[in-house]
mmCIF file of N, CA, C and O in Angstrom:
data_model
loop_
_atom_site.group_PDB
_atom_site.id
_atom_site.type_symbol
_atom_site.label_atom_id
_atom_site.label_comp_id
_atom_site.label_asym_id
_atom_site.label_seq_id
_atom_site.Cartn_x
_atom_site.Cartn_y
_atom_site.Cartn_z
ATOM 1 N N THR A 1 -69.697 -3.951 23.397
ATOM 2 C CA THR A 1 -69.420 -5.524 23.256
ATOM 3 C C THR A 1 -70.494 -6.352 23.921
ATOM 4 O O THR A 1 -70.996 -5.958 25.093
ATOM 5 N N ARG A 2 -70.888 -7.206 23.520
ATOM 6 C CA ARG A 2 -71.906 -8.126 23.887
ATOM 7 C C ARG A 2 -71.425 -9.377 24.663
ATOM 8 O O ARG A 2 -70.486 -9.878 24.137
ATOM 9 N N PHE A 3 -71.965 -9.748 25.681
ATOM 10 C CA PHE A 3 -71.458 -10.673 26.598
ATOM 11 C C PHE A 3 -72.359 -12.023 26.567
ATOM 12 O O PHE A 3 -73.433 -11.750 26.475
ATOM 13 N N SER A 4 -71.915 -12.974 26.475
ATOM 14 C CA SER A 4 -72.625 -14.377 26.275
ATOM 15 C C SER A 4 -72.833 -14.809 27.771
ATOM 16 O O SER A 4 -72.492 -14.193 28.888
ATOM 17 N N LYS A 5 -73.942 -15.597 27.851
ATOM 18 C CA LYS A 5 -74.502 -16.032 29.157
ATOM 19 C C LYS A 5 -73.384 -16.609 29.980
ATOM 20 O O LYS A 5 -73.385 -16.878 31.243
ATOM 21 N N SER A 6 -72.634 -17.536 29.255
ATOM 22 C CA SER A 6 -71.581 -17.996 29.764
ATOM 23 C C SER A 6 -70.468 -17.296 30.481
ATOM 24 O O SER A 6 -70.039 -17.544 31.465
ATOM 25 N N GLN A 7 -70.436 -16.088 30.055
ATOM 26 C CA GLN A 7 -69.442 -15.139 30.488
ATOM 27 C C GLN A 7 -69.908 -14.893 31.802
ATOM 28 O O GLN A 7 -69.089 -14.613 32.964
ATOM 29 N N PHE A 8 -71.255 -14.491 32.055
ATOM 30 C CA PHE A 8 -71.706 -14.221 33.303
ATOM 31 C C PHE A 8 -71.888 -15.420 34.340
ATOM 32 O O PHE A 8 -71.541 -15.232 35.446
ATOM 33 N N ALA A 9 -72.027 -16.592 33.864
ATOM 34 C CA ALA A 9 -72.230 -17.799 34.662
ATOM 35 C C ALA A 9 -70.896 -17.864 35.410
ATOM 36 O O ALA A 9 -70.737 -18.407 36.424
ATOM 37 N N ASP A 10 -69.667 -17.586 34.585
ATOM 38 C CA ASP A 10 -68.419 -17.897 35.166
ATOM 39 C C ASP A 10 -67.968 -16.832 35.867
ATOM 40 O O ASP A 10 -66.588 -16.724 36.230
ATOM 41 N N GLY A 11 -68.574 -15.859 36.283
ATOM 42 C CA GLY A 11 -68.147 -14.827 37.169
ATOM 43 C C GLY A 11 -67.713 -13.401 36.431
ATOM 44 O O GLY A 11 -67.065 -12.681 36.901
ATOM 45 N N SER A 12 -68.082 -13.111 34.967
ATOM 46 C CA SER A 12 -67.477 -12.148 34.379
ATOM 47 C C SER A 12 -68.277 -10.890 34.464
ATOM 48 O O SER A 12 -68.032 -10.109 34.016
ATOM 49 N N GLN A 13 -69.404 -11.054 35.498
ATOM 50 C CA GLN A 13 -70.223 -9.923 35.357
ATOM 51 C C GLN A 13 -69.465 -8.568 36.050
ATOM 52 O O GLN A 13 -69.812 -7.491 35.998
ATOM 53 N N HIS A 14 -68.345 -8.752 36.672
ATOM 54 C CA HIS A 14 -67.563 -7.779 37.302
ATOM 55 C C HIS A 14 -66.962 -6.872 36.320
ATOM 56 O O HIS A 14 -66.687 -5.664 36.570
ATOM 57 N N LEU A 15 -67.204 -7.200 35.140
ATOM 58 C CA LEU A 15 -66.749 -6.346 33.800
ATOM 59 C C LEU A 15 -67.414 -4.993 34.003
ATOM 60 O O LEU A 15 -66.992 -3.907 33.691
ATOM 61 N N PHE A 16 -68.699 -4.982 34.456
ATOM 62 C CA PHE A 16 -69.559 -3.934 34.561
ATOM 63 C C PHE A 16 -69.142 -2.677 35.340
ATOM 64 O O PHE A 16 -69.257 -1.590 35.397
ATOM 65 N N ASN A 17 -68.327 -3.136 36.415
ATOM 66 C CA ASN A 17 -67.985 -2.364 37.515
ATOM 67 C C ASN A 17 -66.651 -1.662 37.244
ATOM 68 O O ASN A 17 -66.106 -0.658 38.042
ATOM 69 N N VAL A 18 -65.626 -2.276 36.309
ATOM 70 C CA VAL A 18 -64.397 -1.577 35.993
ATOM 71 C C VAL A 18 -64.348 -0.346 35.838
ATOM 72 O O VAL A 18 -63.645 0.540 36.290
ATOM 73 N N PRO A 19 -65.164 0.536 34.730
ATOM 74 C CA PRO A 19 -64.889 1.840 34.585
ATOM 75 C C PRO A 19 -65.527 2.718 35.493
ATOM 76 O O PRO A 19 -65.284 3.891 35.698
ATOM 77 N N TYR A 20 -66.294 2.396 36.592
ATOM 78 C CA TYR A 20 -67.187 3.044 37.445
ATOM 79 C C TYR A 20 -66.173 3.151 38.947
ATOM 80 O O TYR A 20 -66.782 2.680 39.968
ATOM 81 N N THR A 21 -64.903 3.440 38.888
ATOM 82 C CA THR A 21 -64.124 3.547 40.119
ATOM 83 C C THR A 21 -64.473 4.692 40.890
ATOM 84 O O THR A 21 -65.079 5.758 40.453
ATOM 85 N N ALA A 22 -64.269 5.016 42.109
ATOM 86 C CA ALA A 22 -64.506 5.943 42.928
ATOM 87 C C ALA A 22 -63.824 7.150 42.584
ATOM 88 O O ALA A 22 -64.328 8.192 42.439
ATOM 89 N N LEU A 23 -62.642 6.998 41.947
ATOM 90 C CA LEU A 23 -61.752 8.216 41.598
ATOM 91 C C LEU A 23 -62.193 8.830 40.253
ATOM 92 O O LEU A 23 -62.509 10.080 40.018
ATOM 93 N N SER A 24 -62.805 7.736 39.314
ATOM 94 C CA SER A 24 -63.371 8.322 38.137
ATOM 95 C C SER A 24 -64.630 9.147 38.635
ATOM 96 O O SER A 24 -64.790 10.213 37.647
ATOM 97 N N THR A 25 -65.294 8.562 39.242
ATOM 98 C CA THR A 25 -66.637 9.415 39.703
ATOM 99 C C THR A 25 -66.329 10.562 40.392
ATOM 100 O O THR A 25 -66.998 11.799 40.010
ATOM 101 N N GLN A 26 -65.398 10.604 41.447
ATOM 102 C CA GLN A 26 -65.029 11.999 41.871
ATOM 103 C C GLN A 26 -64.536 13.052 40.670
ATOM 104 O O GLN A 26 -64.839 14.141 41.000
ATOM 105 N N THR A 27 -63.679 12.762 39.902
ATOM 106 C CA THR A 27 -63.341 13.558 38.853
ATOM 107 C C THR A 27 -64.439 14.058 38.110
ATOM 108 O O THR A 27 -64.412 15.153 37.657
ATOM 109 N N SER A 28 -65.139 13.048 37.605
ATOM 110 C CA SER A 28 -66.619 13.670 36.966
ATOM 111 C C SER A 28 -67.327 14.528 37.730
ATOM 112 O O SER A 28 -67.865 15.457 37.166
ATOM 113 N N LEU A 29 -67.428 14.420 39.069
ATOM 114 C CA LEU A 29 -68.174 15.301 39.763
ATOM 115 C C LEU A 29 -67.495 16.594 39.787
ATOM 116 O O LEU A 29 -68.298 17.624 39.915
ATOM 117 N N LEU A 30 -66.181 16.446 39.941
ATOM 118 C CA LEU A 30 -65.263 17.897 40.071
ATOM 119 C C LEU A 30 -65.584 18.542 38.621
ATOM 120 O O LEU A 30 -65.828 19.948 38.606
ATOM 121 N N TYR A 31 -65.646 17.872 37.331
ATOM 122 C CA TYR A 31 -65.931 18.475 36.378
ATOM 123 C C TYR A 31 -67.274 19.009 36.107
ATOM 124 O O TYR A 31 -67.548 20.034 35.559
ATOM 125 N N ALA A 32 -68.120 18.354 36.724
ATOM 126 C CA ALA A 32 -69.718 18.890 36.665
ATOM 127 C C ALA A 32 -69.825 20.089 37.511
ATOM 128 O O ALA A 32 -70.350 21.090 37.089
ATOM 129 N N LEU A 33 -69.061 20.211 38.682
ATOM 130 C CA LEU A 33 -69.197 21.572 39.273
ATOM 131 C C LEU A 33 -68.483 22.664 38.867
ATOM 132 O O LEU A 33 -68.915 23.690 38.872
ATOM 133 N N THR A 34 -67.219 22.252 38.008
ATOM 134 C CA THR A 34 -66.462 23.160 37.367
ATOM 135 C C THR A 34 -67.562 23.846 36.364
ATOM 136 O O THR A 34 -67.725 25.021 35.977
ATOM 137 N N ASP A 35 -68.164 22.881 35.319
ATOM 138 C CA ASP A 35 -69.069 23.191 34.413
ATOM 139 C C ASP A 35 -70.188 24.269 35.011
ATOM 140 O O ASP A 35 -70.661 25.176 34.455
ATOM 141 N N LEU A 36 -70.932 24.055 35.993
ATOM 142 C CA LEU A 36 -71.856 24.667 36.686
ATOM 143 C C LEU A 36 -71.431 26.190 36.954
ATOM 144 O O LEU A 36 -71.937 27.210 36.551
ATOM 145 N N TYR A 37 -70.201 26.181 37.689
ATOM 146 C CA TYR A 37 -69.533 27.492 37.843
ATOM 147 C C TYR A 37 -69.179 28.240 36.749
ATOM 148 O O TYR A 37 -69.320 29.628 36.788
ATOM 149 N N LEU A 38 -68.681 27.587 35.793
ATOM 150 C CA LEU A 38 -68.499 28.376 34.611
ATOM 151 C C LEU A 38 -69.486 28.931 33.901
ATOM 152 O O LEU A 38 -69.489 30.032 33.125
ATOM 153 N N HIS A 39 -70.703 28.431 33.950
ATOM 154 C CA HIS A 39 -71.740 28.740 33.065
ATOM 155 C C HIS A 39 -73.061 29.341 34.031
ATOM 156 O O HIS A 39 -73.953 29.443 33.617
ATOM 157 N N SER A 40 -72.575 29.750 35.210
ATOM 158 C CA SER A 40 -73.744 30.408 36.122
ATOM 159 C C SER A 40 -73.138 31.878 36.525
ATOM 160 O O SER A 40 -71.959 31.757 36.970
ATOM 161 N N GLY A 41 -73.830 32.778 36.293
ATOM 162 C CA GLY A 41 -73.224 34.242 36.763
ATOM 163 C C GLY A 41 -72.020 34.573 35.872
ATOM 164 O O GLY A 41 -72.038 34.406 34.883
ATOM 165 N N SER A 42 -71.129 35.407 36.745
ATOM 166 C CA SER A 42 -70.161 35.947 35.944
ATOM 167 C C SER A 42 -69.049 34.889 36.049
ATOM 168 O O SER A 42 -68.638 34.284 36.965
ATOM 169 N N PRO A 43 -68.488 34.920 34.752
ATOM 170 C CA PRO A 43 -67.232 33.690 34.672
ATOM 171 C C PRO A 43 -66.116 34.155 35.459
ATOM 172 O O PRO A 43 -65.834 35.403 35.831
ATOM 173 N N PRO A 44 -65.343 33.173 36.024
ATOM 174 C CA PRO A 44 -64.210 33.662 36.920
ATOM 175 C C PRO A 44 -63.121 34.204 36.203
ATOM 176 O O PRO A 44 -63.060 34.088 34.974
ATOM 177 N N LEU A 45 -62.218 35.115 36.856
ATOM 178 C CA LEU A 45 -61.039 35.694 36.021
ATOM 179 C C LEU A 45 -59.990 34.580 35.442
ATOM 180 O O LEU A 45 -59.403 34.483 34.518
ATOM 181 N N SER A 46 -59.922 33.455 36.217
ATOM 182 C CA SER A 46 -58.915 32.391 36.123
ATOM 183 C C SER A 46 -59.803 31.130 36.101
ATOM 184 O O SER A 46 -59.969 30.629 37.259
ATOM 185 N N THR A 47 -59.940 30.205 35.179
ATOM 186 C CA THR A 47 -60.581 28.955 34.995
ATOM 187 C C THR A 47 -59.292 28.099 35.913
ATOM 188 O O THR A 47 -59.880 27.253 36.767
ATOM 189 N N CYS A 48 -58.093 28.265 35.876
ATOM 190 C CA CYS A 48 -57.302 27.535 36.647
ATOM 191 C C CYS A 48 -57.507 27.745 38.251
ATOM 192 O O CYS A 48 -57.312 26.572 38.942
ATOM 193 N N HIS A 49 -57.708 29.016 38.697
ATOM 194 C CA HIS A 49 -57.888 29.272 39.959
ATOM 195 C C HIS A 49 -59.277 28.633 40.581
ATOM 196 O O HIS A 49 -59.228 28.069 41.524
ATOM 197 N N LEU A 50 -60.326 28.612 39.566
ATOM 198 C CA LEU A 50 -61.509 28.151 39.842
ATOM 199 C C LEU A 50 -61.453 26.407 40.219
ATOM 200 O O LEU A 50 -61.896 25.893 41.205
ATOM 201 N N VAL A 51 -60.494 25.807 39.187
ATOM 202 C CA VAL A 51 -60.277 24.388 39.363
ATOM 203 C C VAL A 51 -59.585 24.132 40.487
ATOM 204 O O VAL A 51 -59.715 23.237 41.227
ATOM 205 N N GLU A 52 -58.643 24.799 40.811
ATOM 206 C CA GLU A 52 -57.931 24.564 42.169
ATOM 207 C C GLU A 52 -58.795 24.989 43.245
ATOM 208 O O GLU A 52 -58.451 23.929 44.253
ATOM 209 N N ARG A 53 -59.457 25.625 43.416
ATOM 210 C CA ARG A 53 -60.227 26.123 44.467
ATOM 211 C C ARG A 53 -61.412 25.023 44.594
ATOM 212 O O ARG A 53 -61.500 24.504 45.918
ATOM 213 N N LEU A 54 -61.962 24.513 43.732
ATOM 214 C CA LEU A 54 -62.880 23.440 43.872
ATOM 215 C C LEU A 54 -62.312 22.143 44.215
ATOM 216 O O LEU A 54 -62.878 21.078 44.771
ATOM 217 N N SER A 55 -61.121 21.946 43.452
ATOM 218 C CA SER A 55 -60.352 20.475 44.019
ATOM 219 C C SER A 55 -59.994 20.548 45.256
ATOM 220 O O SER A 55 -60.064 19.542 46.074
ATOM 221 N N GLU A 56 -59.780 21.808 45.880
ATOM 222 C CA GLU A 56 -59.216 21.722 47.405
ATOM 223 C C GLU A 56 -60.436 21.392 48.255
ATOM 224 O O GLU A 56 -60.337 20.768 49.091
ATOM 225 N N LYS A 57 -61.410 21.832 47.780
ATOM 226 C CA LYS A 57 -62.770 21.871 48.447
ATOM 227 C C LYS A 57 -63.418 20.295 48.423
ATOM 228 O O LYS A 57 -63.866 19.807 49.383
ATOM 229 N N TYR A 58 -63.383 19.963 47.232
ATOM 230 C CA TYR A 58 -64.333 18.748 46.731
ATOM 231 C C TYR A 58 -63.423 17.360 46.332
ATOM 232 O O TYR A 58 -64.092 16.428 45.927
ATOM 233 N N SER A 59 -62.363 17.484 46.057
ATOM 234 C CA SER A 59 -61.502 16.215 45.766
ATOM 235 C C SER A 59 -60.173 15.862 46.608
ATOM 236 O O SER A 59 -59.805 16.473 47.360
ATOM 237 N N LEU A 60 -60.180 14.469 46.571
ATOM 238 C CA LEU A 60 -58.805 14.148 47.103
ATOM 239 C C LEU A 60 -57.473 14.562 46.646
ATOM 240 O O LEU A 60 -56.476 14.364 47.199
ATOM 241 N N LEU A 61 -57.594 14.639 45.183
ATOM 242 C CA LEU A 61 -56.404 15.111 44.494
ATOM 243 C C LEU A 61 -56.545 16.606 44.048
ATOM 244 O O LEU A 61 -57.646 16.936 43.498
ATOM 245 N N SER A 62 -55.174 17.234 44.048
ATOM 246 C CA SER A 62 -55.354 18.515 43.476
ATOM 247 C C SER A 62 -54.442 18.640 42.369
ATOM 248 O O SER A 62 -53.690 17.641 42.119
ATOM 249 N N PRO A 63 -54.905 19.413 41.298
ATOM 250 C CA PRO A 63 -54.101 19.264 40.135
ATOM 251 C C PRO A 63 -52.570 19.918 40.302
ATOM 252 O O PRO A 63 -52.510 20.614 41.185
ATOM 253 N N LEU A 64 -51.856 19.395 39.541
ATOM 254 C CA LEU A 64 -50.436 20.074 39.617
ATOM 255 C C LEU A 64 -50.430 21.442 39.224
ATOM 256 O O LEU A 64 -51.203 21.896 38.251
ATOM 257 N N PRO A 65 -49.690 22.330 39.805
ATOM 258 C CA PRO A 65 -49.604 23.778 39.571
ATOM 259 C C PRO A 65 -49.201 24.004 38.027
ATOM 260 O O PRO A 65 -48.526 23.347 37.482
ATOM 261 N N ASN A 66 -49.926 25.264 37.445
ATOM 262 C CA ASN A 66 -49.703 25.273 36.038
ATOM 263 C C ASN A 66 -49.973 24.379 34.961
ATOM 264 O O ASN A 66 -49.111 24.202 34.016
ATOM 265 N N THR A 67 -50.908 23.360 35.161
ATOM 266 C CA THR A 67 -50.906 22.108 34.175
ATOM 267 C C THR A 67 -52.287 22.335 33.595
ATOM 268 O O THR A 67 -52.500 21.856 32.599
ATOM 269 N N ALA A 68 -53.307 22.828 34.292
ATOM 270 C CA ALA A 68 -54.808 23.198 33.575
ATOM 271 C C ALA A 68 -55.357 21.942 33.062
ATOM 272 O O ALA A 68 -55.565 21.848 31.857
ATOM 273 N N PRO A 69 -55.408 21.027 33.946
ATOM 274 C CA PRO A 69 -56.092 19.667 33.360
ATOM 275 C C PRO A 69 -57.478 19.804 32.786
ATOM 276 O O PRO A 69 -58.048 19.018 31.953
ATOM 277 N N HIS A 70 -58.132 20.816 33.293
ATOM 278 C CA HIS A 70 -59.625 21.065 32.874
ATOM 279 C C HIS A 70 -59.464 21.267 31.382
ATOM 280 O O HIS A 70 -60.705 21.172 30.677
ATOM 281 N N LEU A 71 -58.659 21.776 30.776
ATOM 282 C CA LEU A 71 -58.672 22.335 29.451
ATOM 283 C C LEU A 71 -58.631 21.229 28.393
ATOM 284 O O LEU A 71 -59.341 21.358 27.286
ATOM 285 N N ARG A 72 -58.532 20.010 28.790
ATOM 286 C CA ARG A 72 -58.537 18.874 27.995
ATOM 287 C C ARG A 72 -59.915 18.062 28.018
ATOM 288 O O ARG A 72 -60.223 17.399 27.340
ATOM 289 N N PHE A 73 -60.916 18.701 28.914
ATOM 290 C CA PHE A 73 -62.006 18.271 29.117
ATOM 291 C C PHE A 73 -63.051 19.066 28.257
ATOM 292 O O PHE A 73 -63.701 20.028 28.523
ATOM 293 N N SER A 74 -63.453 18.490 26.963
ATOM 294 C CA SER A 74 -64.161 19.254 26.032
ATOM 295 C C SER A 74 -65.557 19.359 26.405
ATOM 296 O O SER A 74 -66.290 20.374 25.673
ATOM 297 N N HIS A 75 -66.112 18.801 27.211
ATOM 298 C CA HIS A 75 -67.414 18.768 27.528
ATOM 299 C C HIS A 75 -67.904 20.179 28.086
ATOM 300 O O HIS A 75 -69.049 20.630 28.017
ATOM 301 N N PHE A 76 -67.044 20.961 28.525
ATOM 302 C CA PHE A 76 -67.277 22.346 29.006
ATOM 303 C C PHE A 76 -67.866 23.172 27.699
ATOM 304 O O PHE A 76 -68.542 24.128 28.041
ATOM 305 N N TYR A 77 -67.331 22.888 26.515
ATOM 306 C CA TYR A 77 -67.813 23.836 25.404
ATOM 307 C C TYR A 77 -69.045 23.192 24.812
ATOM 308 O O TYR A 77 -69.982 24.015 24.362
ATOM 309 N N PHE A 78 -69.363 21.978 25.008
ATOM 310 C CA PHE A 78 -70.515 21.297 24.283
ATOM 311 C C PHE A 78 -71.699 21.192 25.192
ATOM 312 O O PHE A 78 -72.925 21.438 24.821
ATOM 313 N N TYR A 79 -71.511 21.079 26.471
ATOM 314 C CA TYR A 79 -72.732 20.816 27.402
ATOM 315 C C TYR A 79 -73.229 22.047 27.835
ATOM 316 O O TYR A 79 -74.525 21.933 28.413
ATOM 317 N N GLY A 80 -72.652 23.051 28.179
ATOM 318 C CA GLY A 80 -73.161 24.300 28.554
ATOM 319 C C GLY A 80 -73.772 24.359 30.048
ATOM 320 O O GLY A 80 -74.992 24.672 30.135
ATOM 321 N N ALA A 81 -73.188 23.925 30.926
ATOM 322 C CA ALA A 81 -73.638 23.707 32.423
ATOM 323 C C ALA A 81 -74.745 22.488 32.335
ATOM 324 O O ALA A 81 -75.297 22.523 33.280
ATOM 325 N N ARG A 82 -74.364 21.741 31.628
ATOM 326 C CA ARG A 82 -75.526 20.529 31.723
ATOM 327 C C ARG A 82 -74.736 19.174 31.704
ATOM 328 O O ARG A 82 -75.212 18.080 31.701
ATOM 329 N N TYR A 83 -73.468 19.263 32.117
ATOM 330 C CA TYR A 83 -72.438 18.066 32.427
ATOM 331 C C TYR A 83 -73.025 17.143 33.291
ATOM 332 O O TYR A 83 -73.131 15.859 33.075
ATOM 333 N N TYR A 84 -73.805 17.660 34.329
ATOM 334 C CA TYR A 84 -74.042 16.955 35.658
ATOM 335 C C TYR A 84 -75.105 16.084 35.195
ATOM 336 O O TYR A 84 -75.438 15.212 35.723
ATOM 337 N N SER A 85 -76.139 16.416 34.023
ATOM 338 C CA SER A 85 -77.038 15.617 33.769
ATOM 339 C C SER A 85 -76.640 14.163 33.222
ATOM 340 O O SER A 85 -77.316 13.140 33.378
ATOM 341 N N TYR A 86 -75.513 14.334 32.462
ATOM 342 C CA TYR A 86 -74.682 13.076 32.297
ATOM 343 C C TYR A 86 -74.597 11.978 33.373
ATOM 344 O O TYR A 86 -74.664 11.039 33.243
ATOM 345 N N LEU A 87 -74.005 12.806 34.503
ATOM 346 C CA LEU A 87 -73.748 11.808 35.648
ATOM 347 C C LEU A 87 -75.135 11.407 36.173
ATOM 348 O O LEU A 87 -74.987 10.221 36.731
ATOM 349 N N TRP A 88 -76.081 12.252 36.313
ATOM 350 C CA TRP A 88 -77.506 11.854 36.917
ATOM 351 C C TRP A 88 -77.745 10.711 35.934
ATOM 352 O O TRP A 88 -78.491 9.649 36.583
ATOM 353 N N SER A 89 -77.847 10.708 34.726
ATOM 354 C CA SER A 89 -78.465 9.591 33.943
ATOM 355 C C SER A 89 -77.546 8.425 33.985
ATOM 356 O O SER A 89 -78.003 7.226 34.129
ATOM 357 N N GLN A 90 -76.173 8.421 34.385
ATOM 358 C CA GLN A 90 -75.204 7.197 34.630
ATOM 359 C C GLN A 90 -76.106 6.721 35.925
ATOM 360 O O GLN A 90 -75.998 5.414 36.003
ATOM 361 N N SER A 91 -76.183 7.567 36.966
ATOM 362 C CA SER A 91 -76.737 7.066 38.153
ATOM 363 C C SER A 91 -77.855 6.323 38.001
ATOM 364 O O SER A 91 -78.329 5.078 38.556
ATOM 365 N N ILE A 92 -78.887 6.677 37.441
ATOM 366 C CA ILE A 92 -80.276 6.257 37.137
ATOM 367 C C ILE A 92 -80.117 4.837 36.254
ATOM 368 O O ILE A 92 -80.735 3.742 36.610
ATOM 369 N N ALA A 93 -79.139 4.727 35.419
ATOM 370 C CA ALA A 93 -78.989 3.662 34.501
ATOM 371 C C ALA A 93 -78.461 2.502 35.201
ATOM 372 O O ALA A 93 -78.558 1.330 35.219
ATOM 373 N N ASN A 94 -77.381 2.922 36.358
ATOM 374 C CA ASN A 94 -76.885 1.911 37.333
ATOM 375 C C ASN A 94 -77.945 1.319 38.193
ATOM 376 O O ASN A 94 -77.907 0.089 38.438
ATOM 377 N N LEU A 95 -78.751 2.130 38.793
ATOM 378 C CA LEU A 95 -79.854 1.736 39.485
ATOM 379 C C LEU A 95 -80.658 0.701 38.719
ATOM 380 O O LEU A 95 -81.169 -0.483 39.195
ATOM 381 N N ILE A 96 -81.094 1.062 37.445
ATOM 382 C CA ILE A 96 -81.960 0.016 36.751
ATOM 383 C C ILE A 96 -81.260 -1.266 36.598
ATOM 384 O O ILE A 96 -82.035 -2.222 36.629
ATOM 385 N N PHE A 97 -80.024 -0.952 36.056
ATOM 386 C CA PHE A 97 -79.168 -2.395 36.130
ATOM 387 C C PHE A 97 -79.219 -3.216 37.244
ATOM 388 O O PHE A 97 -79.581 -4.416 37.169
ATOM 389 N N TYR A 98 -78.638 -2.569 38.576
ATOM 390 C CA TYR A 98 -78.700 -3.535 39.385
ATOM 391 C C TYR A 98 -79.924 -3.938 39.959
ATOM 392 O O TYR A 98 -79.878 -4.795 40.872
ATOM 393 N N ASN A 99 -80.988 -3.125 39.903
ATOM 394 C CA ASN A 99 -82.107 -3.456 40.541
ATOM 395 C C ASN A 99 -82.975 -4.683 39.667
ATOM 396 O O ASN A 99 -83.824 -5.418 40.049
ATOM 397 N N LEU A 100 -82.902 -4.493 38.193
ATOM 398 C CA LEU A 100 -83.710 -5.361 37.351
ATOM 399 C C LEU A 100 -82.906 -6.446 36.624
ATOM 400 O O LEU A 100 -83.401 -7.380 36.155
ATOM 401 N N PHE A 101 -81.356 -6.027 36.470
ATOM 402 C CA PHE A 101 -80.684 -7.041 35.630
ATOM 403 C C PHE A 101 -79.509 -7.624 35.941
ATOM 404 O O PHE A 101 -78.702 -8.514 35.596
ATOM 405 N N TYR A 102 -79.049 -7.321 37.340
ATOM 406 C CA TYR A 102 -77.737 -7.794 37.726
ATOM 407 C C TYR A 102 -77.660 -9.231 37.804
ATOM 408 O O TYR A 102 -76.927 -9.812 37.529
ATOM 409 N N ASP A 103 -78.875 -9.909 38.437
ATOM 410 C CA ASP A 103 -78.788 -11.258 38.565
ATOM 411 C C ASP A 103 -78.919 -12.034 37.286
ATOM 412 O O ASP A 103 -78.515 -13.103 37.041
ATOM 413 N N ASP A 104 -79.749 -11.490 36.243
ATOM 414 C CA ASP A 104 -79.944 -12.163 35.074
ATOM 415 C C ASP A 104 -80.055 -10.914 33.948
ATOM 416 O O ASP A 104 -81.070 -10.446 33.590
ATOM 417 N N PRO A 105 -78.737 -10.418 33.409
ATOM 418 C CA PRO A 105 -78.534 -9.449 32.446
ATOM 419 C C PRO A 105 -79.658 -9.625 31.101
ATOM 420 O O PRO A 105 -79.645 -8.766 30.264
ATOM 421 N N PHE A 106 -79.945 -10.983 30.855
ATOM 422 C CA PHE A 106 -80.565 -11.120 29.737
ATOM 423 C C PHE A 106 -82.164 -11.456 30.013
ATOM 424 O O PHE A 106 -82.840 -11.609 29.241
ATOM 425 N N SER A 107 -82.526 -11.044 31.159
ATOM 426 C CA SER A 107 -83.796 -10.893 31.374
ATOM 427 C C SER A 107 -84.942 -10.203 30.595
ATOM 428 O O SER A 107 -84.542 -9.050 30.394
ATOM 429 N N GLU A 108 -85.795 -10.832 30.249
ATOM 430 C CA GLU A 108 -86.686 -10.084 29.352
ATOM 431 C C GLU A 108 -87.978 -9.404 30.250
ATOM 432 O O GLU A 108 -88.693 -8.648 29.637
ATOM 433 N N GLU A 109 -87.937 -9.842 31.380
ATOM 434 C CA GLU A 109 -88.941 -9.351 32.443
ATOM 435 C C GLU A 109 -88.452 -7.889 33.017
ATOM 436 O O GLU A 109 -89.319 -7.321 33.452
ATOM 437 N N GLY A 110 -87.249 -7.675 32.953
ATOM 438 C CA GLY A 110 -86.702 -6.441 33.649
ATOM 439 C C GLY A 110 -87.278 -5.034 33.054
ATOM 440 O O GLY A 110 -87.843 -4.331 33.516
#
């Protein structure tokens, strides 16, 4: 979606922050850790046990018992221990935006 200059002038720039909540970031980090563990060394006997253990150590929320929420996260199959690079590129993109375009998203000098 393209935003007009008037949308930014009236304070709509907060739209960029909506999807990047702390909980969303924490969940993505948990998935990145899970991905790294699944694709390094010998695989765990139980992916559910691995996710529970990582959640206890690195997350504010624990998965409900016997639900296996990680199975709906298809990136484990396609990224092959590289999901963390997606988070890394997101961080770099945020730095670029906030340092060069936050005040003027339409700047050609950024």
